[in-house]
Amino acid sequence: MEHYNHFLSCNVILLLLLLTLPAVVHGQGAVQQPPSPSPARPVPLNFTFTDLRLAVVYPVIQAFKLTITSDPLGITASWAGPDICSYTGFYCDAPPDNLSATAIAAVDFNGYRLSAPTLGSFIDLLPDLALFHANSNNFSGTIPPGIARLPYLYELDISNNNLSGQFPSAVFEIAGLSFLDIRFNSFTGSVPPQVFSQYSLDALFINNNNFIMSLPSNLGSTPVLYLTLANNKFTGPIPRTIGNASSTLTEVLLLNNLLTGCLPYEIGLLKKATVFDVGNNLLTGQLPYSLACLESIEQLNFAGNYLYGEVPEALCGVESLVNLSLSGNFFTRIGPTCWKLVKSGVLDLRKNCIYGIPDQRPYWECSRLLAHPKVCPNYWWHWHNYVPCKISHSPPLPPQNPAGKSRPGRPPPQQARPASVSVTYRALTNHHRL
């Protein structure tokens, strides 16, 4: 409360200074100053605000309005007069510290296509802000560090803009932040490991930036439901600690990075996961049998890697599977259960090394990799056949041609049951902005 009162007092002083600007006159011998950028408009003396908190943010909004360089939809035309709660994109509510007061509680600029060189001295000067949504605009600069002083902020979405710089570390100081979306920007460098221990977060969307680093060992400490790191330059293996998030992780998107190494069996501990996608990386080795324990999985994608060996029959027996994509790897055999999924259109095995199935890699391409496959560590082989959700499991099937001796044509696709709508896959769509 003291922190907020200090924040409010400082803004009241600023407001009083702005009120006195019209009365300031220069003496006859005053030194001429060079012209400066247009200042924020002073509060007109005849304005009456319904709450002092609105009077405080009026000059902040007007100053930000002057920085807007493009407003194709005419949004800022409504940003005039004392009725701030009627401004397009601004929403009022009672702040938690005074339920009889009125304050700016939310800003929603989604899809407005506004352009401005910075969000600084705007978002960080709205002391009662709880939600800030500004996706699909053309804001530049960085996220101002002053957002750490906003006591009520719990949703921050600045996706699909032109923001750059390092990861905005100020978010670690926002105690109640539950939703962070900075995707489709130009952030660079590493992601501080602390973000994966931010206990208040439910959703983390940082895909489609230029982050480059190894996945941290505390990845499994994340409390989020939706973890979207796709389309960056993350390297190294998937940490075995990912299994620690078994009671929370619902959707995991790690596709289109530079991940290496073998798949840890701990992935199979993610019993609540409906989506797990590590497509188009540099992963190798065989599929761990523990994947059969993904009891809620609907979308499972390992396409575009260097995986080889057999496709576990137990995995193909997971009843919740809607789409299992293993295309673009080096698998050599499947059993009858997996073959049924191929025929039904659930399992995609194109561009592998399973002869007897259409559209496979050429023999020379398969033999080149399989003659010298990358070997997984000894501990990995110890856990390879481990199925943590079952007391016992069947041994691997012998090599076989699932289609028999004759070479069949492409199996006719059958209509598979639809998957539930994925939150994270929608996050990979870049909203059009001009």
Tab-separated table of C-alpha atoms in Angstrom:
chain	number	residue	atom	x	y	z
A	1	MET	CA	0.000	0.000	0.000
A	2	GLU	CA	2.844	2.444	0.865
A	3	HIS	CA	4.469	1.675	-2.486
A	4	TYR	CA	1.236	2.409	-4.344
A	5	ASN	CA	0.583	5.648	-2.375
A	6	HIS	CA	4.090	6.834	-3.249
A	7	PHE	CA	3.404	6.018	-6.905
A	8	LEU	CA	0.110	7.932	-6.756
A	9	SER	CA	1.666	10.921	-4.946
A	10	CYS	CA	4.353	11.276	-7.595
A	11	ASN	CA	1.735	11.296	-10.308
A	12	VAL	CA	-0.378	13.866	-8.447
A	13	ILE	CA	2.667	16.160	-8.282
A	14	LEU	CA	3.126	15.663	-12.024
A	15	LEU	CA	-0.536	16.499	-12.544
A	16	LEU	CA	-0.240	19.733	-10.495
A	17	LEU	CA	2.813	20.791	-12.465
A	18	LEU	CA	0.929	20.254	-15.685
A	19	LEU	CA	-1.964	22.326	-14.353
A	20	THR	CA	0.365	25.280	-13.703
A	21	LEU	CA	1.977	25.221	-17.139
A	22	PRO	CA	-0.436	27.773	-18.697
A	23	ALA	CA	0.431	30.282	-15.945
A	24	VAL	CA	4.196	30.160	-16.472
A	25	VAL	CA	5.574	33.182	-18.331
A	26	HIS	CA	9.130	33.990	-19.360
A	27	GLY	CA	10.842	37.123	-18.072
A	28	GLN	CA	11.919	39.813	-20.506
A	29	GLY	CA	15.530	38.684	-20.408
A	30	ALA	CA	14.851	34.952	-20.477
A	31	VAL	CA	17.250	32.861	-22.509
A	32	GLN	CA	15.603	31.362	-25.563
A	33	GLN	CA	15.548	27.553	-25.365
A	34	PRO	CA	15.693	25.341	-28.447
A	35	PRO	CA	12.371	23.795	-29.450
A	36	SER	CA	11.606	20.493	-27.739
A	37	PRO	CA	9.251	17.644	-28.574
A	38	SER	CA	5.591	18.362	-28.033
A	39	PRO	CA	4.832	17.972	-24.305
A	40	ALA	CA	1.839	16.165	-22.930
A	41	ARG	CA	-1.254	18.285	-23.046
A	42	PRO	CA	-1.972	19.865	-19.653
A	43	VAL	CA	-5.229	18.938	-18.018
A	44	PRO	CA	-7.803	21.575	-18.977
A	45	LEU	CA	-9.016	23.502	-15.951
A	46	ASN	CA	-12.660	22.808	-16.804
A	47	PHE	CA	-12.207	19.007	-16.825
A	48	THR	CA	-13.945	17.075	-14.076
A	49	PHE	CA	-12.859	13.478	-13.481
A	50	THR	CA	-14.972	10.939	-11.630
A	51	ASP	CA	-11.911	9.785	-9.693
A	52	LEU	CA	-8.471	11.213	-8.934
A	53	ARG	CA	-6.916	8.025	-10.325
A	54	LEU	CA	-8.337	8.894	-13.735
A	55	ALA	CA	-6.991	12.429	-13.491
A	56	VAL	CA	-3.539	11.003	-12.813
A	57	VAL	CA	-3.476	8.808	-15.945
A	58	TYR	CA	-4.999	11.432	-18.259
A	59	PRO	CA	-1.654	13.143	-19.046
A	60	VAL	CA	-0.005	9.721	-19.390
A	61	ILE	CA	-2.499	8.704	-22.081
A	62	GLN	CA	-2.261	12.053	-23.846
A	63	ALA	CA	1.541	11.876	-23.879
A	64	PHE	CA	1.381	8.365	-25.345
A	65	LYS	CA	-1.134	9.547	-27.937
A	66	LEU	CA	1.423	12.076	-29.192
A	67	THR	CA	3.910	9.249	-29.849
A	68	ILE	CA	1.519	7.321	-32.112
A	69	THR	CA	2.895	7.546	-35.646
A	70	SER	CA	0.214	5.504	-37.380
A	71	ASP	CA	-3.430	4.912	-36.487
A	72	PRO	CA	-5.144	3.478	-39.580
A	73	LEU	CA	-8.351	2.629	-37.734
A	74	GLY	CA	-8.722	6.030	-36.054
A	75	ILE	CA	-8.581	4.517	-32.582
A	76	THR	CA	-7.031	7.518	-30.842
A	77	ALA	CA	-9.774	9.891	-32.010
A	78	SER	CA	-11.768	8.836	-28.958
A	79	TRP	CA	-8.894	9.604	-26.567
A	80	ALA	CA	-10.179	13.058	-25.685
A	81	GLY	CA	-12.101	14.561	-22.817
A	82	PRO	CA	-12.363	13.584	-19.155
A	83	ASP	CA	-14.412	10.397	-19.682
A	84	ILE	CA	-11.360	8.156	-19.913
A	85	CYS	CA	-13.435	5.025	-19.330
A	86	SER	CA	-15.048	5.591	-22.740
A	87	TYR	CA	-11.724	5.750	-24.614
A	88	THR	CA	-11.449	2.960	-27.179
A	89	GLY	CA	-9.175	0.248	-25.802
A	90	PHE	CA	-9.343	1.367	-22.162
A	91	TYR	CA	-11.477	-0.351	-19.527
A	92	CYS	CA	-12.272	0.783	-16.008
A	93	ASP	CA	-12.996	-1.130	-12.841
A	94	ALA	CA	-12.649	-0.815	-9.085
A	95	PRO	CA	-9.042	-1.420	-7.962
A	96	PRO	CA	-8.423	-4.079	-5.304
A	97	ASP	CA	-7.245	-1.560	-2.721
A	98	ASN	CA	-10.412	0.585	-2.924
A	99	LEU	CA	-13.596	-1.003	-4.235
A	100	SER	CA	-15.374	2.357	-4.313
A	101	ALA	CA	-12.783	3.920	-6.626
A	102	THR	CA	-12.609	3.893	-10.426
A	103	ALA	CA	-9.376	3.250	-12.292
A	104	ILE	CA	-7.985	2.034	-15.612
A	105	ALA	CA	-7.866	-1.722	-15.027
A	106	ALA	CA	-7.280	-3.024	-18.554
A	107	VAL	CA	-5.887	-1.920	-21.890
A	108	ASP	CA	-6.817	-3.955	-24.962
A	109	PHE	CA	-5.238	-2.777	-28.222
A	110	ASN	CA	-5.415	-6.170	-29.945
A	111	GLY	CA	-5.458	-5.775	-33.720
A	112	TYR	CA	-5.550	-1.974	-33.727
A	113	ARG	CA	-2.392	-1.732	-35.914
A	114	LEU	CA	-1.073	1.214	-33.949
A	115	SER	CA	2.556	2.253	-34.435
A	116	ALA	CA	4.740	3.848	-31.773
A	117	PRO	CA	8.485	3.831	-31.055
A	118	THR	CA	8.069	2.703	-27.462
A	119	LEU	CA	5.655	1.541	-24.781
A	120	GLY	CA	7.817	3.165	-22.122
A	121	SER	CA	6.267	5.934	-19.999
A	122	PHE	CA	2.877	4.476	-20.818
A	123	ILE	CA	2.172	0.958	-19.637
A	124	ASP	CA	4.502	1.410	-16.660
A	125	LEU	CA	2.669	4.597	-15.576
A	126	LEU	CA	-0.791	3.045	-15.318
A	127	PRO	CA	-0.648	2.078	-11.624
A	128	ASP	CA	-3.895	0.080	-11.430
A	129	LEU	CA	-3.364	-1.951	-14.605
A	130	ALA	CA	-4.303	-5.636	-14.398
A	131	LEU	CA	-4.370	-6.634	-18.089
A	132	PHE	CA	-2.376	-5.277	-21.009
A	133	HIS	CA	-3.172	-6.829	-24.387
A	134	ALA	CA	-1.543	-5.270	-27.451
A	135	ASN	CA	-0.994	-8.056	-29.951
A	136	SER	CA	-0.853	-7.391	-33.688
A	137	ASN	CA	0.350	-3.797	-33.601
A	138	ASN	CA	3.618	-2.147	-34.630
A	139	PHE	CA	5.112	-1.148	-31.294
A	140	SER	CA	8.902	-1.010	-31.155
A	141	GLY	CA	11.517	-0.755	-28.430
A	142	THR	CA	11.561	-2.974	-25.372
A	143	ILE	CA	9.254	-3.773	-22.491
A	144	PRO	CA	9.823	-1.005	-19.928
A	145	PRO	CA	11.380	-2.259	-16.677
A	146	GLY	CA	8.904	-0.114	-14.742
A	147	ILE	CA	6.190	-2.729	-15.239
A	148	ALA	CA	7.702	-4.418	-12.194
A	149	ARG	CA	6.018	-1.687	-10.125
A	150	LEU	CA	2.506	-2.602	-11.271
A	151	PRO	CA	1.039	-4.478	-8.299
A	152	TYR	CA	-2.060	-5.884	-10.031
A	153	LEU	CA	-0.734	-6.883	-13.467
A	154	TYR	CA	-1.472	-10.536	-14.208
A	155	GLU	CA	-1.797	-10.710	-18.019
A	156	LEU	CA	0.782	-9.294	-20.435
A	157	ASP	CA	0.358	-9.888	-24.167
A	158	ILE	CA	2.582	-7.882	-26.515
A	159	SER	CA	2.821	-10.570	-29.201
A	160	ASN	CA	3.183	-9.869	-32.914
A	161	ASN	CA	4.907	-6.502	-32.679
A	162	ASN	CA	8.383	-5.152	-33.454
A	163	LEU	CA	9.819	-5.388	-29.955
A	164	SER	CA	13.451	-6.347	-29.534
A	165	GLY	CA	16.276	-6.611	-27.026
A	166	GLN	CA	16.860	-9.148	-24.291
A	167	PHE	CA	14.191	-11.156	-22.509
A	168	PRO	CA	12.193	-8.709	-20.327
A	169	SER	CA	13.518	-9.733	-16.925
A	170	ALA	CA	11.253	-7.247	-15.163
A	171	VAL	CA	8.457	-9.810	-15.405
A	172	PHE	CA	10.131	-11.796	-12.615
A	173	GLU	CA	9.213	-9.028	-10.186
A	174	ILE	CA	5.497	-9.124	-11.027
A	175	ALA	CA	4.257	-11.371	-8.264
A	176	GLY	CA	0.870	-12.236	-9.749
A	177	LEU	CA	1.727	-12.568	-13.445
A	178	SER	CA	-0.122	-15.621	-14.784
A	179	PHE	CA	-0.040	-15.064	-18.564
A	180	LEU	CA	3.017	-13.971	-20.566
A	181	ASP	CA	2.882	-13.782	-24.354
A	182	ILE	CA	5.826	-12.217	-26.211
A	183	ARG	CA	5.734	-14.383	-29.352
A	184	PHE	CA	6.338	-13.053	-32.863
A	185	ASN	CA	8.809	-10.353	-31.916
A	186	SER	CA	12.586	-10.018	-32.290
A	187	PHE	CA	13.829	-10.735	-28.784
A	188	THR	CA	17.323	-12.207	-28.709
A	189	GLY	CA	19.822	-13.802	-26.353
A	190	SER	CA	18.985	-16.295	-23.664
A	191	VAL	CA	15.898	-16.873	-21.566
A	192	PRO	CA	16.692	-16.567	-17.854
A	193	PRO	CA	16.072	-19.923	-16.146
A	194	GLN	CA	13.986	-18.095	-13.531
A	195	VAL	CA	11.108	-17.904	-16.001
A	196	PHE	CA	10.643	-21.655	-15.636
A	197	SER	CA	10.331	-21.284	-11.869
A	198	GLN	CA	7.858	-18.383	-11.949
A	199	TYR	CA	5.277	-19.998	-9.690
A	200	SER	CA	2.380	-17.759	-10.736
A	201	LEU	CA	2.556	-18.463	-14.491
A	202	ASP	CA	-0.111	-20.570	-16.189
A	203	ALA	CA	0.877	-19.871	-19.797
A	204	LEU	CA	4.225	-19.004	-21.388
A	205	PHE	CA	4.348	-18.138	-25.090
A	206	ILE	CA	7.801	-17.095	-26.302
A	207	ASN	CA	7.769	-18.781	-29.702
A	208	ASN	CA	8.930	-17.121	-32.927
A	209	ASN	CA	11.735	-14.999	-31.541
A	210	ASN	CA	15.514	-15.350	-31.786
A	211	PHE	CA	16.319	-16.904	-28.422
A	212	ILE	CA	19.374	-19.150	-28.453
A	213	MET	CA	20.432	-21.291	-25.499
A	214	SER	CA	20.337	-24.824	-24.143
A	215	LEU	CA	17.110	-25.796	-22.460
A	216	PRO	CA	17.781	-25.226	-18.739
A	217	SER	CA	17.853	-28.081	-16.270
A	218	ASN	CA	14.956	-26.564	-14.317
A	219	LEU	CA	12.582	-26.773	-17.287
A	220	GLY	CA	10.513	-29.290	-15.354
A	221	SER	CA	10.005	-26.811	-12.526
A	222	THR	CA	7.648	-24.782	-14.661
A	223	PRO	CA	4.108	-24.538	-13.275
A	224	VAL	CA	2.609	-23.567	-16.642
A	225	LEU	CA	-0.094	-25.476	-18.446
A	226	TYR	CA	0.982	-24.241	-21.880
A	227	LEU	CA	4.695	-24.170	-22.732
A	228	THR	CA	5.432	-22.809	-26.200
A	229	LEU	CA	9.106	-22.393	-27.130
A	230	ALA	CA	8.769	-23.227	-30.835
A	231	ASN	CA	10.572	-21.530	-33.717
A	232	ASN	CA	13.616	-20.297	-31.850
A	233	LYS	CA	17.163	-21.638	-31.612
A	234	PHE	CA	17.038	-23.673	-28.411
A	235	THR	CA	19.777	-26.298	-28.299
A	236	GLY	CA	20.874	-29.297	-26.259
A	237	PRO	CA	18.819	-32.247	-25.020
A	238	ILE	CA	15.358	-32.193	-23.495
A	239	PRO	CA	16.065	-32.164	-19.733
A	240	ARG	CA	15.019	-35.259	-17.811
A	241	THR	CA	13.436	-32.934	-15.267
A	242	ILE	CA	10.538	-32.419	-17.670
A	243	GLY	CA	8.851	-35.311	-15.885
A	244	ASN	CA	8.562	-33.138	-12.770
A	245	ALA	CA	5.791	-31.199	-14.522
A	246	SER	CA	3.610	-34.292	-14.857
A	247	SER	CA	0.715	-32.783	-12.924
A	248	THR	CA	0.600	-29.484	-14.835
A	249	LEU	CA	1.905	-29.517	-18.409
A	250	THR	CA	-0.948	-29.804	-20.881
A	251	GLU	CA	0.571	-28.636	-24.162
A	252	VAL	CA	4.280	-28.543	-25.042
A	253	LEU	CA	5.585	-27.091	-28.308
A	254	LEU	CA	9.342	-27.376	-28.888
A	255	LEU	CA	9.235	-27.766	-32.661
A	256	ASN	CA	11.595	-26.037	-35.096
A	257	ASN	CA	14.556	-25.598	-32.796
A	258	LEU	CA	18.022	-27.197	-32.671
A	259	LEU	CA	17.447	-29.768	-29.936
A	260	THR	CA	19.789	-32.761	-29.876
A	261	GLY	CA	20.269	-35.996	-27.948
A	262	CYS	CA	17.886	-38.838	-27.143
A	263	LEU	CA	14.325	-38.587	-25.873
A	264	PRO	CA	14.208	-39.012	-22.075
A	265	TYR	CA	11.802	-41.633	-20.788
A	266	GLU	CA	10.445	-38.962	-18.396
A	267	ILE	CA	8.356	-37.577	-21.250
A	268	GLY	CA	6.060	-40.521	-20.595
A	269	LEU	CA	5.304	-39.156	-17.133
A	270	LEU	CA	3.333	-36.218	-18.583
A	271	LYS	CA	-0.025	-37.834	-17.924
A	272	LYS	CA	-2.005	-34.620	-18.516
A	273	ALA	CA	-0.340	-33.682	-21.801
A	274	THR	CA	-2.663	-33.535	-24.802
A	275	VAL	CA	-0.070	-32.028	-27.173
A	276	PHE	CA	3.652	-32.791	-27.319
A	277	ASP	CA	5.516	-31.561	-30.387
A	278	VAL	CA	9.281	-31.731	-30.947
A	279	GLY	CA	9.130	-31.880	-34.737
A	280	ASN	CA	11.983	-30.608	-36.899
A	281	ASN	CA	14.857	-30.794	-34.461
A	282	LEU	CA	18.041	-32.902	-34.376
A	283	LEU	CA	16.878	-35.585	-31.954
A	284	THR	CA	18.142	-39.143	-32.338
A	285	GLY	CA	17.840	-42.619	-30.802
A	286	GLN	CA	14.733	-44.749	-30.371
A	287	LEU	CA	11.313	-43.933	-28.983
A	288	PRO	CA	11.150	-44.809	-25.276
A	289	TYR	CA	8.436	-47.281	-24.327
A	290	SER	CA	7.271	-44.880	-21.619
A	291	LEU	CA	5.425	-42.887	-24.293
A	292	ALA	CA	2.676	-45.490	-23.886
A	293	CYS	CA	1.883	-43.803	-20.555
A	294	LEU	CA	0.753	-40.544	-22.193
A	295	GLU	CA	-2.829	-41.355	-21.313
A	296	SER	CA	-4.276	-37.985	-22.416
A	297	ILE	CA	-2.169	-37.409	-25.527
A	298	GLU	CA	-3.950	-36.456	-28.747
A	299	GLN	CA	-1.264	-34.783	-30.850
A	300	LEU	CA	2.214	-36.345	-30.749
A	301	ASN	CA	4.797	-35.126	-33.242
A	302	PHE	CA	8.373	-36.395	-33.644
A	303	ALA	CA	8.583	-35.710	-37.393
A	304	GLY	CA	11.735	-34.402	-39.015
A	305	ASN	CA	14.371	-35.812	-36.649
A	306	TYR	CA	16.910	-38.670	-36.726
A	307	LEU	CA	14.963	-41.263	-34.762
A	308	TYR	CA	15.280	-44.919	-35.738
A	309	GLY	CA	14.421	-48.491	-34.702
A	310	GLU	CA	10.927	-49.818	-34.125
A	311	VAL	CA	7.776	-47.884	-33.330
A	312	PRO	CA	6.589	-49.276	-29.965
A	313	GLU	CA	3.347	-51.209	-30.254
A	314	ALA	CA	2.349	-49.963	-26.817
A	315	LEU	CA	2.490	-46.368	-28.059
A	316	CYS	CA	0.197	-47.169	-30.967
A	317	GLY	CA	-2.239	-48.639	-28.468
A	318	VAL	CA	-2.840	-45.319	-26.680
A	319	GLU	CA	-6.562	-44.795	-27.182
A	320	SER	CA	-6.548	-41.002	-27.005
A	321	LEU	CA	-4.204	-40.600	-30.009
A	322	VAL	CA	-5.615	-38.546	-32.869
A	323	ASN	CA	-2.409	-37.729	-34.719
A	324	LEU	CA	0.962	-39.474	-34.371
A	325	SER	CA	3.481	-37.968	-36.783
A	326	LEU	CA	6.766	-39.842	-37.229
A	327	SER	CA	7.498	-38.811	-40.814
A	328	GLY	CA	10.963	-37.791	-41.903
A	329	ASN	CA	12.870	-40.119	-39.561
A	330	PHE	CA	14.625	-43.486	-39.981
A	331	PHE	CA	12.256	-46.000	-38.376
A	332	THR	CA	12.694	-49.533	-39.709
A	333	ARG	CA	9.694	-51.550	-38.491
A	334	ILE	CA	6.203	-51.459	-37.014
A	335	GLY	CA	3.789	-54.037	-35.643
A	336	PRO	CA	0.118	-54.778	-36.399
A	337	THR	CA	-1.280	-52.224	-33.951
A	338	CYS	CA	0.736	-49.424	-35.527
A	339	TRP	CA	-0.184	-50.665	-38.989
A	340	LYS	CA	-3.846	-50.173	-38.133
A	341	LEU	CA	-3.091	-46.542	-37.278
A	342	VAL	CA	-1.345	-46.113	-40.620
A	343	LYS	CA	-4.423	-47.398	-42.427
A	344	SER	CA	-6.743	-45.161	-40.415
A	345	GLY	CA	-4.667	-42.053	-41.103
A	346	VAL	CA	-3.672	-41.506	-37.477
A	347	LEU	CA	-0.011	-42.524	-37.913
A	348	ASP	CA	2.138	-40.754	-40.503
A	349	LEU	CA	5.250	-42.766	-41.422
A	350	ARG	CA	6.234	-41.165	-44.723
A	351	LYS	CA	9.947	-40.776	-45.467
A	352	ASN	CA	11.212	-43.521	-43.153
A	353	CYS	CA	12.924	-46.853	-43.821
A	354	ILE	CA	9.986	-49.277	-43.516
A	355	TYR	CA	9.929	-51.083	-46.830
A	356	GLY	CA	6.513	-52.407	-47.730
A	357	ILE	CA	4.939	-49.029	-46.937
A	358	PRO	CA	4.672	-46.388	-49.674
A	359	ASP	CA	6.697	-43.169	-49.810
A	360	GLN	CA	9.822	-44.229	-47.898
A	361	ARG	CA	13.398	-42.974	-48.080
A	362	PRO	CA	15.715	-44.483	-50.707
A	363	TYR	CA	17.766	-47.435	-49.542
A	364	TRP	CA	21.104	-45.622	-49.766
A	365	GLU	CA	19.843	-42.818	-47.526
A	366	CYS	CA	18.691	-45.258	-44.854
A	367	SER	CA	21.835	-47.377	-44.948
A	368	ARG	CA	24.082	-44.345	-44.603
A	369	LEU	CA	22.563	-43.324	-41.261
A	370	LEU	CA	21.707	-46.764	-39.900
A	371	ALA	CA	25.231	-48.042	-40.511
A	372	HIS	CA	26.534	-45.516	-37.986
A	373	PRO	CA	23.616	-44.450	-35.768
A	374	LYS	CA	24.213	-42.017	-32.959
A	375	VAL	CA	24.294	-43.955	-29.707
A	376	CYS	CA	22.390	-42.859	-26.621
A	377	PRO	CA	24.075	-42.778	-23.171
A	378	ASN	CA	24.168	-45.952	-21.080
A	379	TYR	CA	21.587	-44.649	-18.596
A	380	TRP	CA	19.190	-44.091	-21.496
A	381	TRP	CA	19.317	-47.751	-22.533
A	382	HIS	CA	18.673	-48.757	-18.945
A	383	TRP	CA	15.318	-46.912	-19.059
A	384	HIS	CA	14.454	-47.494	-22.717
A	385	ASN	CA	12.018	-50.358	-22.097
A	386	TYR	CA	10.667	-48.983	-18.835
A	387	VAL	CA	6.920	-48.340	-18.847
A	388	PRO	CA	6.216	-46.526	-15.557
A	389	CYS	CA	2.430	-46.800	-15.795
A	390	LYS	CA	2.418	-50.605	-16.169
A	391	ILE	CA	3.623	-53.431	-13.956
A	392	SER	CA	4.916	-55.358	-16.935
A	393	HIS	CA	5.188	-54.855	-20.638
A	394	SER	CA	5.694	-56.929	-23.723
A	395	PRO	CA	9.166	-57.360	-25.207
A	396	PRO	CA	9.960	-55.687	-28.529
A	397	LEU	CA	8.425	-57.334	-31.565
A	398	PRO	CA	10.740	-59.018	-34.087
A	399	PRO	CA	11.279	-57.285	-37.426
A	400	GLN	CA	8.367	-57.816	-39.766
A	401	ASN	CA	6.727	-56.528	-42.872
A	402	PRO	CA	3.320	-55.374	-41.627
A	403	ALA	CA	1.805	-55.533	-45.076
A	404	GLY	CA	2.871	-59.089	-45.910
A	405	LYS	CA	4.971	-60.153	-48.887
A	406	SER	CA	3.177	-58.161	-51.538
A	407	ARG	CA	3.743	-54.427	-51.807
A	408	PRO	CA	0.423	-52.723	-51.235
A	409	GLY	CA	-0.745	-49.433	-52.613
A	410	ARG	CA	-1.206	-46.433	-50.367
A	411	PRO	CA	-3.771	-47.335	-47.709
A	412	PRO	CA	-7.022	-45.429	-48.130
A	413	PRO	CA	-7.350	-42.722	-45.470
A	414	GLN	CA	-10.169	-43.146	-43.025
A	415	GLN	CA	-11.736	-40.324	-41.108
A	416	ALA	CA	-10.125	-40.039	-37.688
A	417	ARG	CA	-11.876	-38.509	-34.743
A	418	PRO	CA	-11.136	-34.777	-34.420
A	419	ALA	CA	-8.707	-33.511	-31.828
A	420	SER	CA	-9.712	-30.944	-29.270
A	421	VAL	CA	-8.772	-27.374	-30.131
A	422	SER	CA	-5.141	-26.745	-29.229
A	423	VAL	CA	-4.308	-23.516	-27.432
A	424	THR	CA	-0.632	-23.674	-28.299
A	425	TYR	CA	-0.981	-24.508	-32.002
A	426	ARG	CA	-3.097	-21.371	-32.402
A	427	ALA	CA	-0.165	-19.500	-30.864
A	428	LEU	CA	1.945	-20.458	-33.897
A	429	THR	CA	-0.303	-18.407	-36.182
A	430	ASN	CA	0.948	-14.926	-36.942
A	431	HIS	CA	-1.986	-12.506	-37.069
A	432	HIS	CA	-1.843	-10.302	-40.141
A	433	ARG	CA	-0.876	-6.716	-39.466
A	434	LEU	CA	-0.025	-3.871	-41.831
